[in-house]
Coordinates of C-alpha atoms in Angstrom, one line a residue:
M1 CA 0.0 0.0 0.0
A2 CA 1.4 3.4 -1.1
S3 CA 2.1 6.0 1.5
I4 CA 1.0 9.6 1.4
P5 CA 3.7 12.1 0.0
C6 CA 5.9 13.7 2.7
E7 CA 4.7 17.1 1.7
A8 CA 1.1 16.2 2.5
F9 CA 2.1 15.0 5.9
S10 CA 2.0 17.7 8.5
I11 CA 2.5 17.7 12.3
I12 CA 1.7 20.3 14.9
R13 CA 4.0 20.0 17.9
K14 CA 3.8 21.5 21.3
A15 CA 6.9 22.9 23.0
P16 CA 9.3 20.2 24.3
E17 CA 9.2 19.5 28.0
L18 CA 11.1 17.5 30.5
I19 CA 9.4 14.6 32.3
V20 CA 11.0 14.0 35.8
P21 CA 10.5 11.1 38.1
A22 CA 7.2 11.1 40.0
R23 CA 9.2 10.9 43.2
R24 CA 12.6 12.7 43.3
A25 CA 15.6 10.9 44.6
S26 CA 17.3 12.2 47.7
G27 CA 20.7 13.6 46.9
Q28 CA 22.7 13.7 43.7
V29 CA 24.7 10.6 42.9
L30 CA 27.3 9.8 40.2
K31 CA 27.1 6.3 38.8
Q32 CA 29.9 5.0 36.5
L33 CA 29.1 3.1 33.3
S34 CA 30.7 -0.2 32.7
D35 CA 33.7 -0.6 30.4
I36 CA 31.4 -2.3 27.9
D37 CA 29.0 0.7 28.0
D38 CA 31.3 3.6 27.5
H39 CA 33.5 2.9 24.5
Q40 CA 33.3 5.0 21.4
G41 CA 31.4 2.5 19.4
L42 CA 28.2 3.0 21.5
R43 CA 28.3 6.8 21.7
F44 CA 25.3 7.3 19.4
Q45 CA 21.5 7.6 19.6
V46 CA 19.2 4.9 18.5
P47 CA 15.6 5.8 17.2
L48 CA 12.6 3.4 17.6
I49 CA 9.1 3.8 16.5
F50 CA 5.7 2.2 17.5
F51 CA 2.4 2.5 15.5
Y52 CA -0.8 1.9 17.5
K53 CA -4.4 1.5 16.1
N54 CA -7.4 3.2 17.6
N55 CA -9.0 1.1 20.3
P56 CA -12.6 1.8 21.2
S57 CA -12.1 0.2 24.6
V58 CA -10.0 3.1 25.7
E59 CA -12.1 5.8 24.2
G60 CA -11.7 9.1 26.0
K61 CA -8.1 8.3 27.1
D62 CA -5.3 10.5 25.8
P63 CA -2.2 8.5 24.8
V64 CA -0.1 11.5 25.5
M65 CA -1.2 11.8 29.1
V66 CA -1.1 8.0 29.6
I67 CA 2.5 7.6 28.3
K68 CA 3.7 10.8 30.1
E69 CA 2.3 9.6 33.4
A70 CA 3.7 6.1 32.9
L71 CA 7.1 7.5 32.0
S72 CA 7.2 9.7 35.1
K73 CA 6.3 6.7 37.4
A74 CA 8.8 4.3 35.7
L75 CA 11.6 6.9 36.1
V76 CA 11.3 6.5 39.9
F77 CA 12.8 3.0 39.6
Y78 CA 15.2 4.0 36.7
N79 CA 16.5 7.2 38.2
P80 CA 19.7 7.2 36.2
L81 CA 17.7 7.6 32.9
A82 CA 16.5 11.0 34.1
G83 CA 20.1 12.1 34.6
R84 CA 22.9 13.3 32.3
L85 CA 26.2 11.8 31.2
R86 CA 29.5 13.4 32.4
E87 CA 33.0 12.5 31.3
G88 CA 35.5 11.8 34.1
L89 CA 39.2 10.9 34.2
N90 CA 40.5 9.5 30.9
G91 CA 37.1 9.9 29.3
K92 CA 35.3 7.5 31.7
L93 CA 31.6 8.0 31.4
M94 CA 29.3 8.3 34.4
V95 CA 25.7 9.3 35.0
D96 CA 25.0 12.4 37.1
C97 CA 21.7 11.4 38.6
T98 CA 20.3 15.0 38.5
D99 CA 16.6 14.1 37.9
E100 CA 16.6 16.7 35.1
G101 CA 14.3 14.4 33.2
V102 CA 13.5 12.9 29.9
L103 CA 12.7 15.0 26.8
F104 CA 9.0 14.7 25.8
I105 CA 7.0 16.2 22.9
E106 CA 3.3 16.1 22.3
A107 CA 2.1 16.3 18.7
D108 CA -0.9 15.9 16.4
A109 CA -0.8 14.7 12.7
N110 CA -3.3 15.3 9.9
V111 CA -3.4 11.6 8.8
T112 CA -4.9 8.3 9.6
L113 CA -2.8 5.1 10.2
D114 CA -4.2 3.6 7.0
Q115 CA -2.9 6.6 5.0
L116 CA 0.6 5.9 6.2
G117 CA 0.6 2.6 4.3
D118 CA 4.0 1.0 3.9
A119 CA 5.6 3.8 5.9
I120 CA 4.9 2.0 9.1
Q121 CA 7.8 -0.4 8.2
P122 CA 11.4 0.9 8.6
P123 CA 12.7 3.1 7.3
S124 CA 9.8 5.6 7.8
P125 CA 10.1 8.6 5.5
Y126 CA 8.4 10.7 8.2
L127 CA 10.8 9.8 11.0
D128 CA 12.2 13.4 11.3
Q129 CA 8.7 14.7 11.9
L130 CA 7.6 11.9 14.2
L131 CA 10.8 12.2 16.3
H132 CA 11.7 15.9 16.3
N133 CA 15.4 16.6 17.0
V134 CA 15.3 19.4 19.5
P135 CA 18.4 21.5 18.9
G136 CA 21.1 20.7 21.4
S137 CA 19.5 17.4 22.6
D138 CA 21.3 14.8 20.5
D139 CA 24.8 15.0 22.0
I140 CA 26.1 12.2 24.2
I141 CA 27.4 14.3 27.1
G142 CA 25.1 16.6 29.1
C143 CA 21.9 15.8 27.1
P144 CA 18.7 13.9 27.9
L145 CA 19.4 10.1 27.8
L146 CA 15.9 9.4 26.4
S147 CA 13.6 11.5 24.1
F148 CA 9.9 10.7 23.4
Q149 CA 7.4 12.1 21.0
V150 CA 3.8 10.9 21.0
T151 CA 1.8 11.9 17.9
R152 CA -2.0 11.5 17.8
L153 CA -3.6 10.6 14.5
I154 CA -7.0 11.7 13.3
C155 CA -8.2 8.1 13.3
G156 CA -7.7 7.8 17.1
G157 CA -4.5 5.9 16.8
F158 CA -1.1 7.3 17.7
I159 CA 2.6 6.9 17.1
L160 CA 5.3 6.7 19.7
A161 CA 8.8 7.5 18.6
L162 CA 11.7 7.5 20.9
R163 CA 15.5 7.8 20.9
F164 CA 17.9 6.4 23.5
N165 CA 21.6 7.0 24.2
H166 CA 23.2 3.6 23.5
T167 CA 25.8 4.0 26.2
I168 CA 23.1 3.8 28.9
C169 CA 21.5 0.6 27.8
D170 CA 21.0 -1.9 25.0
S171 CA 17.8 -3.1 23.4
Y172 CA 17.1 -5.6 26.2
G173 CA 17.6 -2.9 28.8
L174 CA 15.3 -0.5 27.0
I175 CA 12.5 -3.1 26.6
Q176 CA 12.8 -3.8 30.3
F177 CA 12.1 0.0 31.0
L178 CA 9.2 0.0 28.5
N179 CA 7.7 -3.0 30.2
V180 CA 7.8 -1.2 33.5
M181 CA 6.0 1.7 31.8
E182 CA 3.4 -0.8 30.6
E183 CA 3.0 -2.1 34.2
M184 CA 2.6 1.5 35.5
V185 CA -0.3 1.9 33.0
Q186 CA -1.9 -1.2 34.3
G187 CA -1.8 0.2 37.9
A188 CA 1.3 -1.5 39.3
E189 CA 3.0 0.4 42.1
K190 CA 6.4 -1.2 41.5
P191 CA 8.1 -3.2 38.7
S192 CA 7.7 -7.0 38.6
L193 CA 11.4 -7.1 37.6
V194 CA 13.6 -4.9 39.9
P195 CA 16.1 -2.9 37.8
V196 CA 19.8 -3.5 38.6
W197 CA 22.6 -1.1 38.0
E198 CA 25.8 -2.9 39.1
R199 CA 27.8 -1.8 36.0
Q200 CA 31.0 -3.0 37.6
L201 CA 30.1 -6.5 36.6
L202 CA 31.2 -5.8 33.1
N203 CA 34.3 -3.8 33.9
A204 CA 37.8 -4.7 32.8
R205 CA 39.7 -7.1 35.1
E206 CA 41.9 -5.6 37.8
T207 CA 44.9 -6.6 35.7
P208 CA 43.7 -6.3 32.1
R209 CA 44.7 -9.1 29.8
V210 CA 43.6 -9.3 26.1
T211 CA 43.4 -13.1 25.6
C212 CA 41.3 -13.2 22.4
I213 CA 41.6 -11.9 18.9
H214 CA 39.2 -9.1 18.3
H215 CA 39.0 -8.3 14.6
E216 CA 36.3 -5.8 15.2
Y217 CA 39.0 -3.6 16.8
D218 CA 41.7 -4.2 14.2
E219 CA 43.9 -1.1 13.7
T220 CA 43.5 0.2 10.2
D221 CA 43.2 3.5 8.3
D222 CA 39.4 4.3 8.5
T223 CA 39.9 7.7 6.8
Q224 CA 39.6 6.0 3.5
D225 CA 36.2 4.5 4.3
F226 CA 33.7 6.1 1.9
L227 CA 30.7 4.7 3.6
T228 CA 31.2 6.6 6.8
A229 CA 32.1 9.8 4.9
M230 CA 29.3 9.6 2.3
D231 CA 26.9 12.4 1.6
P232 CA 23.6 11.6 3.5
N233 CA 21.7 12.9 0.5
D234 CA 23.4 10.4 -1.8
N235 CA 22.2 7.2 0.0
D236 CA 19.3 4.9 -0.3
H237 CA 17.6 3.3 2.7
K238 CA 15.4 0.2 2.1
S239 CA 14.1 -2.8 3.9
F240 CA 14.0 -6.4 2.7
F241 CA 11.5 -9.0 4.0
F242 CA 12.5 -12.6 4.7
G243 CA 9.6 -14.9 5.1
H244 CA 9.3 -18.7 4.7
K245 CA 9.6 -18.6 0.9
E246 CA 12.7 -16.4 0.9
I247 CA 14.4 -18.4 3.6
Q248 CA 13.7 -21.7 1.9
A249 CA 15.1 -20.4 -1.5
L250 CA 18.3 -19.5 0.3
R251 CA 18.5 -22.7 2.2
D252 CA 18.2 -24.7 -1.0
R253 CA 21.5 -23.2 -2.2
L254 CA 23.4 -24.6 0.8
P255 CA 25.3 -28.0 0.9
V256 CA 23.7 -30.7 3.1
D257 CA 25.9 -30.1 6.1
L258 CA 24.9 -26.4 6.3
K259 CA 21.1 -26.7 5.7
S260 CA 20.4 -26.8 9.4
C261 CA 22.0 -23.3 10.0
S262 CA 19.8 -20.8 11.8
T263 CA 17.7 -18.2 10.0
F264 CA 19.9 -15.5 11.4
E265 CA 23.1 -17.1 10.0
L266 CA 21.4 -17.6 6.6
I267 CA 20.1 -14.0 6.3
T268 CA 23.3 -12.5 7.5
A269 CA 25.5 -14.5 5.1
C270 CA 23.2 -13.5 2.2
I271 CA 23.1 -9.8 3.0
W272 CA 26.8 -9.6 3.8
K273 CA 27.8 -11.3 0.5
C274 CA 25.4 -9.2 -1.6
R275 CA 26.1 -6.0 0.1
T276 CA 29.9 -6.5 -0.3
A277 CA 29.4 -7.2 -4.0
S278 CA 27.3 -4.1 -4.5
L279 CA 29.9 -1.8 -3.0
E280 CA 32.5 -2.7 -5.7
L281 CA 35.4 -2.7 -3.3
D282 CA 39.0 -3.5 -4.3
S283 CA 39.2 -7.3 -4.7
D284 CA 41.9 -7.6 -2.1
E285 CA 40.2 -5.3 0.5
I286 CA 39.6 -7.0 3.9
V287 CA 35.9 -7.1 4.7
R288 CA 34.3 -8.1 8.1
V289 CA 31.0 -9.1 9.5
S290 CA 30.3 -8.5 13.2
C291 CA 27.4 -10.1 14.9
A292 CA 26.0 -8.6 18.2
V293 CA 25.7 -11.5 20.7
N294 CA 23.8 -11.0 24.0
V295 CA 25.5 -12.4 27.0
R296 CA 22.6 -12.5 29.4
G297 CA 21.2 -15.8 30.7
K298 CA 23.1 -19.0 31.4
N299 CA 24.9 -19.6 28.1
Y300 CA 27.9 -17.5 29.0
N301 CA 28.3 -17.8 32.7
M302 CA 28.3 -14.0 33.2
H303 CA 26.1 -14.1 36.4
L304 CA 24.3 -10.9 35.4
P305 CA 21.2 -10.3 37.5
P306 CA 17.9 -10.6 35.6
G307 CA 17.2 -6.8 36.1
Y308 CA 20.5 -5.7 34.7
Y309 CA 19.8 -3.1 32.0
G310 CA 23.3 -2.0 30.8
N311 CA 24.9 -3.0 27.6
A312 CA 25.5 -6.7 27.8
F313 CA 26.7 -7.8 24.4
A314 CA 29.8 -8.0 22.2
Y315 CA 30.1 -8.1 18.4
P316 CA 32.8 -10.6 17.4
A317 CA 34.0 -10.3 13.9
V318 CA 35.5 -12.5 11.2
C319 CA 37.2 -11.3 8.1
T320 CA 38.1 -12.3 4.6
K321 CA 39.0 -10.7 1.3
T322 CA 36.4 -9.2 -0.9
H323 CA 37.0 -11.4 -3.9
I324 CA 37.0 -14.6 -1.8
L325 CA 33.6 -13.7 -0.2
C326 CA 32.1 -12.8 -3.6
E327 CA 33.5 -15.6 -5.6
N328 CA 32.6 -18.4 -3.2
P329 CA 29.1 -19.9 -2.8
L330 CA 26.7 -18.8 -0.1
G331 CA 27.8 -21.6 2.2
Y332 CA 31.3 -20.0 2.6
A333 CA 29.6 -16.9 4.1
V334 CA 27.4 -19.0 6.3
E335 CA 30.4 -20.8 7.7
L336 CA 32.1 -17.4 8.6
V337 CA 28.9 -16.1 10.3
K338 CA 28.7 -19.3 12.3
E339 CA 32.4 -18.8 13.3
T340 CA 31.6 -15.3 14.4
K341 CA 28.9 -16.4 16.8
A342 CA 31.0 -19.3 18.1
K343 CA 33.7 -16.9 19.2
M344 CA 31.5 -15.5 22.0
S345 CA 32.3 -16.7 25.5
E346 CA 32.7 -15.3 29.0
E347 CA 36.4 -15.0 28.3
Y348 CA 35.8 -13.2 25.0
I349 CA 33.7 -10.4 26.6
R350 CA 36.2 -10.1 29.5
S351 CA 39.0 -9.8 27.0
M352 CA 37.0 -7.2 25.1
A353 CA 36.5 -5.1 28.2
D354 CA 40.2 -5.3 28.9
L355 CA 41.1 -4.3 25.4
L356 CA 38.8 -1.3 25.6
V357 CA 40.5 -0.1 28.7
V358 CA 44.1 -0.8 27.5
K359 CA 43.5 0.9 24.2
G360 CA 41.6 3.9 25.5
R361 CA 38.0 2.9 24.6
P362 CA 38.4 2.8 20.8
R363 CA 35.4 2.5 18.5
P364 CA 35.1 -0.7 16.4
I365 CA 36.6 -0.6 12.9
F366 CA 34.2 0.9 10.3
K367 CA 36.1 0.3 7.1
G368 CA 34.9 -2.9 5.4
N369 CA 32.8 -3.8 8.4
F370 CA 29.1 -4.8 8.4
I371 CA 27.5 -5.0 11.9
V372 CA 24.3 -6.9 12.4
S373 CA 22.0 -7.0 15.4
D374 CA 19.0 -9.2 15.6
N375 CA 16.2 -7.4 17.5
S376 CA 13.4 -9.7 16.3
R377 CA 13.0 -11.4 19.6
T378 CA 13.5 -8.4 21.9
G379 CA 9.8 -7.8 22.5
F380 CA 9.3 -4.3 21.1
G381 CA 6.3 -5.6 19.1
E382 CA 4.6 -6.6 22.4
V383 CA 4.6 -3.2 24.2
D384 CA 1.0 -2.3 25.1
F385 CA 0.0 0.9 26.8
G386 CA -3.7 0.0 26.7
W387 CA -4.3 0.3 23.0
G388 CA -3.1 -3.2 22.2
K389 CA 0.1 -4.3 20.6
P390 CA 1.6 -2.0 17.9
I391 CA 1.2 -2.8 14.2
Y392 CA 4.9 -2.3 14.1
G393 CA 7.3 -1.6 17.0
G394 CA 11.0 -1.6 16.8
V395 CA 14.2 0.1 15.5
A396 CA 13.4 2.8 13.0
G397 CA 16.1 1.8 10.4
A398 CA 19.7 1.1 9.6
T399 CA 23.0 3.1 9.7
S400 CA 25.7 3.0 7.0
I401 CA 27.4 0.0 8.7
I402 CA 24.7 -1.4 11.0
S403 CA 21.5 -3.4 10.2
F404 CA 19.0 -4.2 12.9
Y405 CA 16.8 -7.2 12.1
V406 CA 13.2 -6.7 13.3
K407 CA 10.1 -8.9 13.5
Y408 CA 7.5 -7.9 10.9
Q409 CA 4.0 -9.0 9.9
K410 CA 2.9 -8.3 6.3
S411 CA -0.6 -7.2 5.4
D412 CA -1.4 -10.8 4.4
G413 CA -0.5 -12.0 7.9
E414 CA 2.8 -13.6 7.1
I415 CA 5.4 -13.1 9.8
G416 CA 9.1 -12.8 9.1
K417 CA 12.2 -10.8 9.6
L418 CA 12.7 -7.3 8.1
V419 CA 16.2 -6.1 7.4
P420 CA 16.8 -2.4 6.8
I421 CA 19.9 -1.6 4.8
W422 CA 21.6 1.7 4.1
L423 CA 23.8 2.0 0.9
P424 CA 25.0 4.6 -1.6
R425 CA 22.4 5.0 -4.3
S426 CA 24.6 3.3 -7.0
S427 CA 25.3 0.4 -4.6
M428 CA 21.6 0.0 -3.8
R429 CA 20.8 -0.3 -7.5
R430 CA 23.4 -3.1 -7.8
F431 CA 22.1 -4.7 -4.6
L432 CA 18.6 -4.8 -6.0
R433 CA 19.8 -6.4 -9.2
G434 CA 21.3 -9.2 -7.1

């Protein structure tokens, strides 16, 4: 279904305000981030977007007021999110728990949800209007750690767009906070899952020792990377759906011993191989794929408490040469992706924290790197503030080197994974030709 033109889409916004915790904390506290949290590779903002239908059962309720009140109540238990980041000795980040609040914008749009059509899937052409960037609010230091905009639609539905500072939490930490907001809407007085700070659990060891190979932090000259330097007006941002038919077609191209690979491994191998070919890199250039791997739970023996909401992942990388990746069959890329995931262990993330401290918190290598993060099981599509589950809820799109996989249901009911990709226009044309 076609979307309405951007020029026909208009929004009236009220002045931004700061939502503070419903009960203020006593005294001002400085809380250090972990060594996994505060490296350069996470010093950016991540936008998400949620589309909700009109629900007659909540007629008379204003989503702006409902979400604003839930936000204020949830911040009582997540007090650091209402603070501001400061930079300490040697660039170490810490949260100054000032209770200054979270940025919030109330808005109204002149459209119905149906009129938005395909624009509800990432990337939304209206994101800049649905998540207004208040001047001076998007820096990492000294700015709100969360920004919300709730936009009412003339059909009675609404859109929630938000942006979070990635150094303060990852997607699992954010969904934990949104779930508490949901519980506050339902009348809870406290969270069912108590939030845990304890960022020291993912600090470097007292005597740092880099025991693993971390290709994601290889030292190279990133100044020649045209992707990170490309003109934002000369790029194309599209999403690609992988349902049962698409997955089976790819799986049929694999040798017998690889046919049991996971859907994530298959999609990542396909996108990485096709993306690399579309960029027309030098045949001997080193290319990498980095897969974000969550270390919560029992698999990695990290002993993180269930309520831990800091960044708890690493993104191991493997590398090869452009011509080797492009000339080999799909199975070669699948094997490399499997190797990437297999690298993850407790020792790997400990070694990564040590490396970050020893080398002064470098960012991961950008040149020739493709980073993927599977958000399809995070739970963003389940967040219900009383209007039911969103038609779409999740990350709003890709960056030049990062693709976030999201769960998506097509209009015919088919459920699959949607993969947003950001490429130069000429590369996107080659990508679409396959």
